[in-house]
PDB file of C-alpha atoms in Angstrom:
ATOM      1  CA  UNK A   1      21.161  40.418 175.629  1.00  0.00           C
ATOM      2  CA  UNK A   2      20.026  38.210 172.739  1.00  0.00           C
ATOM      3  CA  UNK A   3      16.694  37.211 174.335  1.00  0.00           C
ATOM      4  CA  UNK A   4      15.842  40.901 174.777  1.00  0.00           C
ATOM      5  CA  UNK A   5      16.522  41.758 171.139  1.00  0.00           C
ATOM      6  CA  UNK A   6      15.111  38.546 169.673  1.00  0.00           C
ATOM      7  CA  UNK A   7      11.627  40.036 169.181  1.00  0.00           C
ATOM      8  CA  UNK A   8      12.862  43.357 167.812  1.00  0.00           C
ATOM      9  CA  UNK A   9      12.684  42.351 164.114  1.00  0.00           C
ATOM     10  CA  UNK A  10       9.096  41.123 164.563  1.00  0.00           C
ATOM     11  CA  UNK A  11       8.099  44.287 166.405  1.00  0.00           C
ATOM     12  CA  UNK A  12       9.758  46.457 163.770  1.00  0.00           C
ATOM     13  CA  UNK A  13       8.059  44.547 160.967  1.00  0.00           C
ATOM     14  CA  UNK A  14       4.671  44.899 162.691  1.00  0.00           C
ATOM     15  CA  UNK A  15       5.177  48.650 163.252  1.00  0.00           C
ATOM     16  CA  UNK A  16       6.311  49.238 159.671  1.00  0.00           C
ATOM     17  CA  UNK A  17       3.308  47.266 158.387  1.00  0.00           C
ATOM     18  CA  UNK A  18       1.002  49.413 160.515  1.00  0.00           C
ATOM     19  CA  UNK A  19       2.693  52.551 159.180  1.00  0.00           C
ATOM     20  CA  UNK A  20       2.177  51.320 155.615  1.00  0.00           C
ATOM     21  CA  UNK A  21      -1.517  50.698 156.349  1.00  0.00           C
ATOM     22  CA  UNK A  22      -1.893  54.160 157.867  1.00  0.00           C
ATOM     23  CA  UNK A  23      -0.101  55.651 154.881  1.00  0.00           C
ATOM     24  CA  UNK A  24      -2.443  53.828 152.493  1.00  0.00           C
ATOM     25  CA  UNK A  25      -5.494  55.041 154.424  1.00  0.00           C
ATOM     26  CA  UNK A  26      -4.108  58.585 154.256  1.00  0.00           C
ATOM     27  CA  UNK A  27      -3.553  58.318 150.501  1.00  0.00           C
ATOM     28  CA  UNK A  28      -7.074  56.939 150.004  1.00  0.00           C
ATOM     29  CA  UNK A  29      -8.520  59.760 152.083  1.00  0.00           C
ATOM     30  CA  UNK A  30      -6.519  62.336 150.096  1.00  0.00           C
ATOM     31  CA  UNK A  31      -7.957  60.907 146.878  1.00  0.00           C
ATOM     32  CA  UNK A  32     -11.427  61.183 148.399  1.00  0.00           C
ATOM     33  CA  UNK A  33     -10.734  64.815 149.339  1.00  0.00           C
ATOM     34  CA  UNK A  34      -9.570  65.562 145.787  1.00  0.00           C
ATOM     35  CA  UNK A  35     -12.791  64.056 144.427  1.00  0.00           C
ATOM     36  CA  UNK A  36     -14.970  65.990 146.861  1.00  0.00           C
ATOM     37  CA  UNK A  37     -13.140  69.232 146.078  1.00  0.00           C
ATOM     38  CA  UNK A  38     -13.466  68.724 142.321  1.00  0.00           C
ATOM     39  CA  UNK A  39     -17.156  67.925 142.737  1.00  0.00           C
ATOM     40  CA  UNK A  40     -17.642  71.035 144.856  1.00  0.00           C
ATOM     41  CA  UNK A  41     -15.879  73.287 142.346  1.00  0.00           C
ATOM     42  CA  UNK A  42     -17.959  71.912 139.464  1.00  0.00           C
ATOM     43  CA  UNK A  43     -21.318  72.349 141.126  1.00  0.00           C
ATOM     44  CA  UNK A  44     -20.836  75.225 143.573  1.00  0.00           C
ATOM     45  CA  UNK A  45     -22.727  77.692 141.379  1.00  0.00           C
ATOM     46  CA  UNK A  46     -25.826  75.481 141.307  1.00  0.00           C
ATOM     47  CA  UNK A  47     -25.824  74.586 145.002  1.00  0.00           C
ATOM     48  CA  UNK A  48     -28.005  76.052 147.682  1.00  0.00           C
ATOM     49  CA  UNK A  49     -26.129  77.625 150.599  1.00  0.00           C
ATOM     50  CA  UNK A  50     -27.069  74.678 152.848  1.00  0.00           C
ATOM     51  CA  UNK A  51     -25.709  72.234 150.273  1.00  0.00           C
ATOM     52  CA  UNK A  52     -22.461  74.192 150.051  1.00  0.00           C
ATOM     53  CA  UNK A  53     -22.033  74.101 153.810  1.00  0.00           C
ATOM     54  CA  UNK A  54     -22.819  70.387 153.903  1.00  0.00           C
ATOM     55  CA  UNK A  55     -20.341  69.630 151.142  1.00  0.00           C
ATOM     56  CA  UNK A  56     -17.629  71.708 152.821  1.00  0.00           C
ATOM     57  CA  UNK A  57     -18.300  69.846 156.075  1.00  0.00           C
ATOM     58  CA  UNK A  58     -17.703  66.559 154.238  1.00  0.00           C
ATOM     59  CA  UNK A  59     -14.380  67.886 152.948  1.00  0.00           C
ATOM     60  CA  UNK A  60     -13.421  69.160 156.410  1.00  0.00           C
ATOM     61  CA  UNK A  61     -14.335  65.814 157.961  1.00  0.00           C
ATOM     62  CA  UNK A  62     -12.177  63.977 155.420  1.00  0.00           C
ATOM     63  CA  UNK A  63      -9.262  66.337 156.175  1.00  0.00           C
ATOM     64  CA  UNK A  64      -9.695  65.685 159.895  1.00  0.00           C
ATOM     65  CA  UNK A  65      -9.592  61.937 159.324  1.00  0.00           C
ATOM     66  CA  UNK A  66      -6.525  62.315 157.109  1.00  0.00           C
ATOM     67  CA  UNK A  67      -4.779  64.328 159.826  1.00  0.00           C
ATOM     68  CA  UNK A  68      -5.730  61.705 162.410  1.00  0.00           C
ATOM     69  CA  UNK A  69      -4.126  58.952 160.294  1.00  0.00           C
ATOM     70  CA  UNK A  70      -1.016  61.075 159.834  1.00  0.00           C
ATOM     71  CA  UNK A  71      -0.769  61.810 163.561  1.00  0.00           C
ATOM     72  CA  UNK A  72      -1.115  58.086 164.331  1.00  0.00           C
ATOM     73  CA  UNK A  73       1.641  57.337 161.842  1.00  0.00           C
ATOM     74  CA  UNK A  74       3.978  59.915 163.422  1.00  0.00           C
ATOM     75  CA  UNK A  75       3.213  58.518 166.885  1.00  0.00           C
ATOM     76  CA  UNK A  76       3.982  54.990 165.709  1.00  0.00           C
ATOM     77  CA  UNK A  77       7.219  56.152 164.081  1.00  0.00           C
ATOM     78  CA  UNK A  78       8.284  57.817 167.339  1.00  0.00           C
ATOM     79  CA  UNK A  79       7.492  54.651 169.320  1.00  0.00           C
ATOM     80  CA  UNK A  80       9.503  52.602 166.842  1.00  0.00           C
ATOM     81  CA  UNK A  81      12.445  54.991 167.104  1.00  0.00           C
ATOM     82  CA  UNK A  82      12.338  54.881 170.906  1.00  0.00           C
ATOM     83  CA  UNK A  83      12.163  51.077 170.872  1.00  0.00           C
ATOM     84  CA  UNK A  84      15.257  50.800 168.662  1.00  0.00           C
ATOM     85  CA  UNK A  85      17.050  53.545 170.603  1.00  0.00           C
ATOM     86  CA  UNK A  86      16.413  51.690 173.873  1.00  0.00           C
ATOM     87  CA  UNK A  87      18.021  48.550 172.442  1.00  0.00           C
ATOM     88  CA  UNK A  88      20.969  50.540 171.093  1.00  0.00           C
ATOM     89  CA  UNK A  89      21.544  52.200 174.477  1.00  0.00           C
ATOM     90  CA  UNK A  90      21.399  48.832 176.214  1.00  0.00           C
ATOM     91  CA  UNK A  91      23.825  47.361 173.674  1.00  0.00           C
ATOM     92  CA  UNK A  92      26.190  50.320 174.176  1.00  0.00           C
ATOM     93  CA  UNK A  93      26.048  49.855 177.959  1.00  0.00           C
ATOM     94  CA  UNK A  94      26.682  46.111 177.648  1.00  0.00           C
ATOM     95  CA  UNK A  95      29.579  46.753 175.268  1.00  0.00           C
ATOM     96  CA  UNK A  96      31.132  49.304 177.643  1.00  0.00           C
ATOM     97  CA  UNK A  97      30.751  46.844 180.529  1.00  0.00           C
ATOM     98  CA  UNK A  98      32.291  44.064 178.444  1.00  0.00           C
ATOM     99  CA  UNK A  99      35.236  46.296 177.480  1.00  0.00           C
ATOM    100  CA  UNK A 100      35.740  47.294 181.126  1.00  0.00           C
ATOM    101  CA  UNK A 101      35.655  43.645 182.236  1.00  0.00           C
ATOM    102  CA  UNK A 102      38.107  42.707 179.514  1.00  0.00           C
ATOM    103  CA  UNK A 103      40.411  45.575 180.490  1.00  0.00           C
ATOM    104  CA  UNK A 104      40.235  44.541 184.161  1.00  0.00           C
ATOM    105  CA  UNK A 105      41.103  40.954 183.277  1.00  0.00           C
ATOM    106  CA  UNK A 106      44.034  42.057 181.132  1.00  0.00           C
ATOM    107  CA  UNK A 107      45.324  44.412 183.826  1.00  0.00           C
ATOM    108  CA  UNK A 108      44.822  41.714 186.466  1.00  0.00           C
ATOM    109  CA  UNK A 109      46.904  39.273 184.477  1.00  0.00           C
ATOM    110  CA  UNK A 110      49.755  41.862 184.320  1.00  0.00           C
ATOM    111  CA  UNK A 111      49.986  41.960 188.106  1.00  0.00           C
ATOM    112  CA  UNK A 112      49.987  38.201 188.421  1.00  0.00           C
ATOM    113  CA  UNK A 113      52.515  37.563 185.650  1.00  0.00           C
ATOM    114  CA  UNK A 114      54.852  40.514 184.968  1.00  0.00           C
ATOM    115  CA  UNK A 115      56.428  38.769 181.964  1.00  0.00           C
ATOM    116  CA  UNK A 116      53.101  38.565 180.140  1.00  0.00           C
ATOM    117  CA  UNK A 117      53.163  42.265 179.253  1.00  0.00           C
ATOM    118  CA  UNK A 118      55.531  41.695 176.354  1.00  0.00           C
ATOM    119  CA  UNK A 119      53.240  38.971 174.971  1.00  0.00           C
ATOM    120  CA  UNK A 120      50.339  41.376 174.749  1.00  0.00           C
TER     121      UNK A 120
END
């Protein structure tokens, strides 16, 4: 079991680092959106209709990118959860098998040596 779980901390660290990077990109993009929105509000009265549309397209594009980063982060979080869950399920199965083997050995020793029951 140990060789299978050996790489888990490295994989978790890599995934959490990627999530942090995606989170930072999202925060940067949100700051950009705030700046674009403030700029739009300040100068909307003096803009031509084409300029308004262009500026709103920039804001919409930034929102789309922000959503993309967030979706990637959620996807990575789900993969990380599934990876850990897979290891937990395998550990649970191994533990149940170990307990069953131990129980079989203990019961087997009772049949071979009837006096050993009181020692248990």
